[in-house]
Amino acid sequence: MPQTRTRPAWLAEQRSAEPSSVQLRQQRHQLMQEARGIYRQCEQQQRDLTAQESTEFERLTRDIEQLTERIETAEAAEHRSAASAEPIRRNSRGPDDGTGAGSSLPSTRARDAVRLERSQSMADHVRSRGYTGGEDLSFDRLVRGMLTGTWIGADAERRALSEGVTGAGGVLVPTPLAAQVLDLARAQTRVMQAGASTVPMETQTLKIARQTGDPTLAWHTEAAAIAESDLSFDSITLTAKTLPCLIKASIEVLEDVDNLDNIITNSVAKALALELDRVALRGSGTDPEPRGLRNTSGITVTDLGAAAGLAPTWDHYVQAVGTVRGEEYEPNAAIHNPRTETDLSLLKDGQGQYLQPPAALAALQQLTTTQVPIDLTHGTATDASEAYIGDWSQLIIGMRTSFSIRPLTERYVDTGEVGFFAYLRADVAVAHPEAFNVLTGIIPAA
């Protein structure tokens, strides 16, 4: 039985003598081997953890998680140090370096934050930071191996698993593989399809610079003093919050289905995408939930009808677009429930001809999601909904570049199923609230 360990010496080291990322990884690997040894012994003896083993395993888990945070910080610092020897072009969208990830380096400083647009992938970003491999790995094979113990045809996934961080029976998915799953989730997230950007987070918190004012110009009279006019900036802070995802499947499916690849991956990505949409649009901002657009101070909210709401018309959308343009932003998309899109599509003129969207809405992309509810109480109505119209480049989704999975082999044993619990960490921020207009009180057409 493993002996209870004293707290490792590295936890007491001063930051002035911080080890390199390689040394930290070696330390983490040693702790992971100890943690696996505890579980391996229990499996061989076909028994559960003793109280002493459970306490020791939890201690190891905490130490491993702390080391993981330190590894990320050390790698980011080493990356910046190496890059400081040569000039790097920077701009808000990143240089044309062929990676699609921009060249800004990871840091907690606002000016170093990387913003990935819809066309840029998280996988390219992590590769630009030095992570290699992962292209041939399968998340489905990794999960199936974890849940069934069968690794036939999944040798690469088994080796990758041995490098993951074991924590309370869970595993940190290898960063390149995690990035692939996150990219699938991003692709299915409506707010990102509309143009919201992703900011990879290397630490729990990240500050992003925000311009709050433009210079004021005035024509110059000969020999008169020229008034000073400065740009003004502040920052917004992203704080990673935990988003869980619980998936289960029958043992028969996991063991017998040959074409399982991508089924689990797509299920996880879809579930994550739906919840990211919900929280980005309507998150309460009460911990642990991020604050979404609807509850962000400064967002323009237009009530279609205080008494009982109104059915949507193109006029409402034209007015919302005009409101956003009046704030010097160009709205590019509207996100609403499928019911609202159907009602708008069924609008007809006096001759029974379908009404086309006005020219002012020609460039406005329309996206639907059931994460916009249709059962809101608005005045006397109990079937109201909302529509979100704006310049979606002003919405930011902060996202950690890795996530964890934990097998649940005992929870569903009475139904012959197994499950796994996966979670990522993310946050939502609005760079400029005035770039959005939310229509409320949308009721179904009669």
Coordinates of N, CA and C in Angstrom, one line a residue, residues 73 76 80 105-113 202-208:
T73 N 1.9 28.2 -17.5 CA 2.5 29.5 -17.3 C 3.9 29.5 -17.7
A76 N 4.2 29.5 -21.5 CA 3.9 30.8 -22.1 C 5.1 31.8 -22.0
R80 N 7.3 33.4 -25.0 CA 7.6 34.9 -25.1 C 9.0 35.2 -25.1
L105 N 1.3 36.3 -28.8 CA 1.8 35.2 -27.9 C 0.9 35.2 -26.7
P106 N 0.7 34.0 -26.1 CA -0.2 33.8 -25.0 C 0.4 34.5 -23.8
S107 N -0.5 35.2 -23.1 CA -0.1 36.0 -21.9 C -1.3 36.4 -21.1
T108 N -1.2 36.8 -19.9 CA -2.3 37.4 -19.1 C -2.4 38.9 -19.4
R109 N -1.4 39.4 -20.1 CA -1.5 40.9 -20.4 C -2.4 41.1 -21.6
A110 N -3.1 42.2 -21.5 CA -4.2 42.5 -22.4 C -3.7 42.6 -23.8
R111 N -2.5 43.2 -24.0 CA -2.1 43.5 -25.4 C -1.6 42.2 -26.1
D112 N -1.4 41.1 -25.4 CA -0.9 39.9 -26.0 C -2.0 38.9 -26.3
A113 N -3.3 39.2 -26.0 CA -4.4 38.2 -26.2 C -4.5 37.9 -27.7
E202 N -4.7 30.8 -21.6 CA -3.6 30.0 -21.1 C -3.6 29.9 -19.6
T203 N -4.4 30.8 -19.0 CA -4.5 30.9 -17.5 C -5.9 31.1 -17.1
Q204 N -6.2 31.0 -15.9 CA -7.6 31.1 -15.4 C -8.2 32.5 -15.8
T205 N -7.5 33.6 -15.7 CA -8.0 34.9 -16.0 C -7.1 35.5 -17.1
L206 N -7.8 36.3 -17.9 CA -7.1 37.0 -19.0 C -7.7 38.4 -19.2
K207 N -6.9 39.4 -19.3 CA -7.3 40.7 -19.6 C -7.2 41.1 -21.1
I208 N -8.2 41.7 -21.6 CA -8.1 42.1 -23.0 C -8.4 43.6 -23.2

